Amino acid sequence: MIAAFDVGGTRIKIGVLNRSGEFISPFPRSIPTPSEGLKEKLNSLILEIRKNFPLEAVGISIAANVTREGCVLHATNLPISTPVDLGQILMEDLGIPVRIENDGNCAALAVSRFAGVSPEDTFVVLTLGTGVGGGIFYKGRLMDSSTGAVAELGHIVVDPAGPLCGCGKHGCLEAFIGESALVARYNISSIQPLETALQISERLEAGDTEALAVARFAGEQLGRGMAIISDIIAPRSFYVAGGVAGLGLPFLTAARESLHRQCFLRLLNRVPSVEFVREAHLLALKGAWVLVS
Ligand SMILES: [Zn+2]
């Protein structure tokens, strides 16, 4: 059996899966990400699981920049001092294979295995939440890099005159459609402020016009980012996951139209498709399983 973890800024999702990728009860479950001692917490979680399940390997998806060798180089929202050879340290402590990978890349791995894409496909997964990230499959292979920073799709600049991003640049995709940016945008125009993208989705379903405007704006910006990506690698498809994807059809339609207007491939009638991913909340966790299965 395989233990899989999806380590995010607010929660750690935990799974134990069999060789076929099926969750074993009572998994999946999740716990809050600790405010300190992430490495120790992961170690104790794995030891706890091992008491009840014969573990063969551990896969970890993490919201961080990670080298091919499993060294965590940089993590903005996690209680971990970097760089740290997290994969190697856990492997030595546990005596079983441990692989660790960026969460956007794990999402792409999961799509490659579960979304019915053909083995030679080029596609892009975009994860839209607090941060904006993703992963790229190029001709059937996950694009990786020895530098540990590949497919930083949230930091593509879609408008240099745009708002300041957490990375220090102006006008990154994340600065426009990261969850906090969308919530702030909604709150400027609404007399009933809110706190999450989920709440924007709920108001959208209730017919709120400000929520509809935010969904269309987010789609327009996403389309700009996808057009830039598209002009470089010409993917067949974009798969969209994450909490912001809850903005639904108005968001998706605006994204498709924006991509169509702005990507070169329109001249060849080869504009990539844009789809939501099913069961997107478990995508990175399933990708962590793919890492070691
Ligand atoms: Zn940025």
Short mmCIF file of C-alpha atoms and ligand atoms in Angstrom, two decimals:
data_model
loop_
_atom_site.label_atom_id
_atom_site.label_comp_id
_atom_site.label_asym_id
_atom_site.label_seq_id
_atom_site.Cartn_x
_atom_site.Cartn_y
_atom_site.Cartn_z
CA MET A 1 0.00 0.00 0.00
CA ILE A 2 0.95 3.59 -0.61
CA ALA A 3 0.64 6.58 1.72
CA ALA A 4 -0.04 9.85 -0.10
CA PHE A 5 0.04 13.39 1.28
CA ASP A 6 -1.02 16.72 -0.17
CA VAL A 7 0.68 19.37 1.94
CA GLY A 8 -0.95 22.77 1.45
CA GLY A 9 -0.73 26.08 3.28
CA THR A 10 -3.87 25.47 5.34
CA ARG A 11 -4.46 21.69 5.33
CA ILE A 12 -2.64 18.40 4.86
CA LYS A 13 -4.72 15.83 2.97
CA ILE A 14 -3.85 12.23 3.74
CA GLY A 15 -4.57 9.07 1.78
CA VAL A 16 -3.74 5.40 1.94
CA LEU A 17 -4.28 3.80 -1.45
CA ASN A 18 -3.87 0.34 -2.88
CA ARG A 19 -1.90 -0.51 -6.02
CA SER A 20 -4.97 0.27 -8.15
CA GLY A 21 -5.19 3.82 -6.78
CA GLU A 22 -8.28 3.17 -4.64
CA PHE A 23 -8.53 4.84 -1.25
CA ILE A 24 -8.57 2.53 1.76
CA SER A 25 -11.10 3.45 4.46
CA PRO A 26 -11.05 5.76 6.50
CA PHE A 27 -9.09 7.76 3.91
CA PRO A 28 -8.96 10.33 2.42
CA ARG A 29 -9.00 12.64 5.41
CA SER A 30 -7.31 15.92 6.26
CA ILE A 31 -5.84 17.84 9.17
CA PRO A 32 -4.81 21.49 9.59
CA THR A 33 -1.24 22.22 8.50
CA PRO A 34 0.76 22.70 11.73
CA SER A 35 2.17 26.16 12.44
CA GLU A 36 5.62 24.62 13.00
CA GLY A 37 7.48 21.28 12.69
CA LEU A 38 6.15 20.08 9.32
CA LYS A 39 8.90 17.49 8.83
CA GLU A 40 8.30 15.98 12.27
CA LYS A 41 4.53 16.01 11.70
CA LEU A 42 4.84 14.10 8.41
CA ASN A 43 7.15 11.58 10.03
CA SER A 44 4.74 10.92 12.91
CA LEU A 45 1.74 10.67 10.54
CA ILE A 46 3.53 8.05 8.44
CA LEU A 47 4.55 6.06 11.53
CA GLU A 48 0.94 6.17 12.75
CA ILE A 49 -0.36 4.89 9.38
CA ARG A 50 2.26 2.15 9.37
CA LYS A 51 0.85 0.68 12.57
CA ASN A 52 -2.29 -0.32 10.64
CA PHE A 53 -1.19 -0.58 6.99
CA PRO A 54 1.81 -2.33 5.37
CA LEU A 55 3.32 0.65 3.56
CA GLU A 56 5.55 0.09 0.53
CA ALA A 57 6.20 3.75 -0.33
CA VAL A 58 5.22 7.33 0.39
CA GLY A 59 4.34 10.05 -2.14
CA ILE A 60 4.14 13.69 -1.09
CA SER A 61 2.64 16.61 -2.99
CA ILE A 62 3.74 19.92 -1.53
CA ALA A 63 3.05 23.61 -2.19
CA ALA A 64 6.72 24.36 -2.73
CA ASN A 65 9.54 24.39 -5.26
CA VAL A 66 11.12 20.94 -5.25
CA THR A 67 14.13 19.56 -7.14
CA ARG A 68 14.06 16.23 -8.98
CA GLU A 69 15.93 14.76 -6.01
CA GLY A 70 13.23 15.77 -3.51
CA CYS A 71 14.95 18.80 -2.01
CA VAL A 72 12.44 21.50 -1.00
CA LEU A 73 14.02 24.77 -2.09
CA HIS A 74 11.35 27.32 -1.31
CA ALA A 75 7.92 27.34 0.32
CA THR A 76 6.06 30.60 0.93
CA ASN A 77 3.23 29.29 3.10
CA LEU A 78 4.65 26.27 4.95
CA PRO A 79 6.34 25.87 8.36
CA ILE A 80 9.57 24.48 7.02
CA SER A 81 13.07 25.91 6.82
CA THR A 82 14.42 25.71 3.27
CA PRO A 83 16.29 24.29 1.51
CA VAL A 84 15.73 20.87 3.05
CA ASP A 85 16.23 17.38 1.63
CA LEU A 86 12.81 16.36 2.87
CA GLY A 87 12.46 13.28 0.66
CA GLN A 88 15.89 11.94 1.59
CA ILE A 89 15.43 12.61 5.33
CA LEU A 90 12.07 10.84 5.47
CA MET A 91 13.40 7.93 3.39
CA GLU A 92 16.31 7.42 5.80
CA ASP A 93 14.01 7.63 8.82
CA LEU A 94 11.41 5.25 7.39
CA GLY A 95 13.48 2.84 5.28
CA ILE A 96 10.96 2.86 2.37
CA PRO A 97 10.91 4.88 -0.89
CA VAL A 98 9.69 8.47 -0.47
CA ARG A 99 9.11 10.82 -3.41
CA ILE A 100 8.16 14.44 -3.15
CA GLU A 101 6.99 16.82 -5.86
CA ASN A 102 5.43 20.25 -6.36
CA ASP A 103 1.63 20.21 -6.02
CA GLY A 104 0.94 21.62 -9.49
CA ASN A 105 3.11 18.91 -11.01
CA CYS A 106 1.30 16.29 -8.92
CA ALA A 107 -2.03 17.60 -10.24
CA ALA A 108 -0.71 17.17 -13.79
CA LEU A 109 0.46 13.63 -12.99
CA ALA A 110 -3.01 12.76 -11.69
CA VAL A 111 -4.69 14.12 -14.83
CA SER A 112 -2.26 12.12 -16.97
CA ARG A 113 -3.35 8.93 -15.20
CA PHE A 114 -7.05 9.50 -14.54
CA ALA A 115 -8.47 11.93 -17.12
CA GLY A 116 -8.25 9.64 -20.15
CA VAL A 117 -5.58 11.67 -21.98
CA SER A 118 -3.60 9.86 -24.63
CA PRO A 119 0.02 8.92 -23.76
CA GLU A 120 1.62 11.37 -26.21
CA ASP A 121 -0.58 14.33 -25.34
CA THR A 122 0.62 17.81 -24.45
CA PHE A 123 -1.68 19.38 -21.87
CA VAL A 124 -1.61 21.90 -19.03
CA VAL A 125 -3.21 21.71 -15.61
CA LEU A 126 -3.97 25.00 -13.86
CA THR A 127 -4.67 24.96 -10.12
CA LEU A 128 -6.57 28.04 -9.04
CA GLY A 129 -6.81 28.67 -5.32
CA THR A 130 -5.08 30.91 -2.79
CA GLY A 131 -2.18 30.73 -5.20
CA VAL A 132 -2.24 29.97 -8.92
CA GLY A 133 -0.03 27.12 -10.09
CA GLY A 134 0.00 24.16 -12.36
CA GLY A 135 1.90 21.55 -14.25
CA ILE A 136 2.71 20.81 -17.88
CA PHE A 137 2.73 17.48 -19.67
CA TYR A 138 4.75 17.85 -22.84
CA LYS A 139 4.47 14.99 -25.35
CA GLY A 140 3.50 12.56 -22.63
CA ARG A 141 6.11 13.58 -20.05
CA LEU A 142 5.85 15.81 -17.01
CA MET A 143 7.98 18.88 -17.64
CA ASP A 144 10.50 19.12 -14.82
CA SER A 145 13.67 21.05 -14.17
CA SER A 146 16.82 20.65 -12.14
CA THR A 147 16.22 24.18 -10.86
CA GLY A 148 13.02 23.15 -9.05
CA ALA A 149 11.00 26.01 -10.55
CA VAL A 150 9.08 24.89 -13.59
CA ALA A 151 5.53 25.69 -14.72
CA GLU A 152 5.21 28.71 -12.43
CA LEU A 153 2.08 29.45 -14.38
CA GLY A 154 0.63 31.83 -11.79
CA HIS A 155 3.53 34.18 -12.31
CA ILE A 156 3.08 34.72 -16.03
CA VAL A 157 2.62 38.48 -16.44
CA VAL A 158 -0.68 39.17 -18.18
CA ASP A 159 -0.52 42.96 -17.66
CA PRO A 160 2.69 44.73 -16.55
CA ALA A 161 0.56 47.64 -15.28
CA GLY A 162 -1.43 45.24 -13.08
CA PRO A 163 -1.44 44.82 -9.29
CA LEU A 164 1.59 43.82 -7.22
CA CYS A 165 2.00 40.04 -6.87
CA GLY A 166 3.32 38.23 -3.79
CA CYS A 167 6.39 37.33 -5.87
CA GLY A 168 7.34 40.99 -6.23
CA LYS A 169 6.34 41.47 -9.88
CA HIS A 170 3.35 43.41 -11.17
CA GLY A 171 0.45 41.93 -13.12
CA CYS A 172 1.04 38.20 -12.62
CA LEU A 173 -1.94 35.94 -13.29
CA GLU A 174 -2.02 35.18 -9.55
CA ALA A 175 -2.25 38.90 -8.71
CA PHE A 176 -5.45 39.02 -10.79
CA ILE A 177 -7.17 35.69 -10.11
CA GLY A 178 -5.67 34.34 -6.88
CA GLU A 179 -8.50 33.85 -4.38
CA SER A 180 -7.68 36.93 -2.29
CA ALA A 181 -7.48 39.14 -5.40
CA LEU A 182 -10.92 37.99 -6.57
CA VAL A 183 -12.44 38.41 -3.12
CA ALA A 184 -10.99 41.94 -2.89
CA ARG A 185 -12.37 42.74 -6.33
CA TYR A 186 -15.82 41.52 -5.34
CA ASN A 187 -15.76 43.46 -2.06
CA ILE A 188 -14.99 46.75 -3.83
CA SER A 189 -18.21 46.52 -5.84
CA SER A 190 -20.53 44.86 -3.32
CA ILE A 191 -22.12 46.28 -0.18
CA GLN A 192 -22.02 42.78 1.36
CA PRO A 193 -18.33 41.86 1.67
CA LEU A 194 -17.22 38.22 1.85
CA GLU A 195 -14.07 36.20 2.48
CA THR A 196 -13.76 33.23 0.13
CA ALA A 197 -14.09 32.21 -3.51
CA LEU A 198 -16.64 29.62 -2.40
CA GLN A 199 -18.85 32.45 -1.15
CA ILE A 200 -18.52 34.22 -4.51
CA SER A 201 -19.65 30.96 -6.17
CA GLU A 202 -22.66 30.75 -3.84
CA ARG A 203 -23.67 34.34 -4.65
CA LEU A 204 -23.16 33.61 -8.33
CA GLU A 205 -25.63 30.72 -8.10
CA ALA A 206 -28.07 33.05 -6.34
CA GLY A 207 -27.96 35.43 -9.33
CA ASP A 208 -25.66 38.12 -7.87
CA THR A 209 -24.52 40.42 -10.71
CA GLU A 210 -21.25 41.47 -8.97
CA ALA A 211 -20.33 37.80 -8.58
CA LEU A 212 -21.06 37.25 -12.27
CA ALA A 213 -18.81 40.18 -13.18
CA VAL A 214 -15.97 38.73 -11.04
CA ALA A 215 -16.38 35.28 -12.66
CA ARG A 216 -16.18 36.81 -16.15
CA PHE A 217 -13.21 38.97 -15.21
CA ALA A 218 -11.36 35.93 -13.81
CA GLY A 219 -12.08 33.97 -16.99
CA GLU A 220 -10.84 36.83 -19.18
CA GLN A 221 -7.54 37.01 -17.28
CA LEU A 222 -7.09 33.25 -17.23
CA GLY A 223 -7.60 33.23 -21.00
CA ARG A 224 -4.77 35.75 -21.40
CA GLY A 225 -2.44 33.53 -19.40
CA MET A 226 -3.50 30.41 -21.31
CA ALA A 227 -2.92 32.20 -24.64
CA ILE A 228 0.70 32.93 -23.64
CA ILE A 229 1.26 29.31 -22.60
CA SER A 230 -0.49 28.12 -25.73
CA ASP A 231 1.73 30.18 -28.03
CA ILE A 232 4.81 28.46 -26.56
CA ILE A 233 3.86 24.80 -26.22
CA ALA A 234 0.59 24.45 -28.23
CA PRO A 235 -1.17 22.06 -25.85
CA ARG A 236 -4.20 20.06 -26.85
CA SER A 237 -6.06 20.90 -23.62
CA PHE A 238 -6.09 22.98 -20.46
CA TYR A 239 -7.52 21.36 -17.32
CA VAL A 240 -8.68 23.77 -14.63
CA ALA A 241 -8.89 22.78 -10.96
CA GLY A 242 -9.02 24.48 -7.56
CA GLY A 243 -11.48 26.52 -5.52
CA VAL A 244 -11.71 29.39 -8.02
CA ALA A 245 -12.94 26.87 -10.61
CA GLY A 246 -16.15 26.86 -8.54
CA LEU A 247 -17.05 30.06 -10.42
CA GLY A 248 -18.52 27.65 -12.90
CA LEU A 249 -19.77 28.07 -16.43
CA PRO A 250 -19.62 31.92 -16.65
CA PHE A 251 -15.95 31.70 -15.68
CA LEU A 252 -15.21 28.79 -18.02
CA THR A 253 -17.01 30.42 -20.97
CA ALA A 254 -15.14 33.70 -20.48
CA ALA A 255 -11.84 31.80 -20.25
CA ARG A 256 -12.54 29.89 -23.47
CA GLU A 257 -13.54 33.04 -25.35
CA SER A 258 -10.52 34.98 -24.08
CA LEU A 259 -8.15 32.16 -25.05
CA HIS A 260 -9.80 31.90 -28.46
CA ARG A 261 -9.37 35.63 -29.14
CA GLN A 262 -5.74 35.75 -28.09
CA CYS A 263 -3.94 32.53 -28.99
CA PHE A 264 -2.14 32.08 -32.29
CA LEU A 265 -3.58 28.60 -32.77
CA ARG A 266 -6.96 30.17 -33.65
CA LEU A 267 -5.47 30.80 -37.10
CA LEU A 268 -5.05 27.04 -37.51
CA ASN A 269 -8.38 26.11 -35.94
CA ARG A 270 -6.44 24.34 -33.19
CA VAL A 271 -7.42 26.34 -30.12
CA PRO A 272 -6.87 24.11 -27.05
CA SER A 273 -9.92 22.90 -25.18
CA VAL A 274 -10.52 24.19 -21.64
CA GLU A 275 -12.19 21.82 -19.16
CA PHE A 276 -12.79 21.56 -15.44
CA VAL A 277 -11.26 18.54 -13.70
CA ARG A 278 -13.60 16.19 -11.85
CA GLU A 279 -12.88 15.50 -8.15
CA ALA A 280 -10.35 18.31 -8.33
CA HIS A 281 -10.00 18.51 -4.54
CA LEU A 282 -8.21 15.14 -4.56
CA LEU A 283 -6.07 15.80 -7.63
CA ALA A 284 -2.74 16.53 -5.94
CA LEU A 285 -3.29 13.69 -3.48
CA LYS A 286 -3.84 11.25 -6.34
CA GLY A 287 -0.77 12.70 -8.04
CA ALA A 288 1.26 11.92 -4.93
CA TRP A 289 0.13 8.30 -5.34
CA VAL A 290 1.17 8.35 -9.02
CA LEU A 291 4.68 9.47 -7.94
CA VAL A 292 5.43 6.12 -6.30
CA SER A 293 2.97 3.72 -7.93
ZN ZN B 1 3.94 36.70 -9.31
#
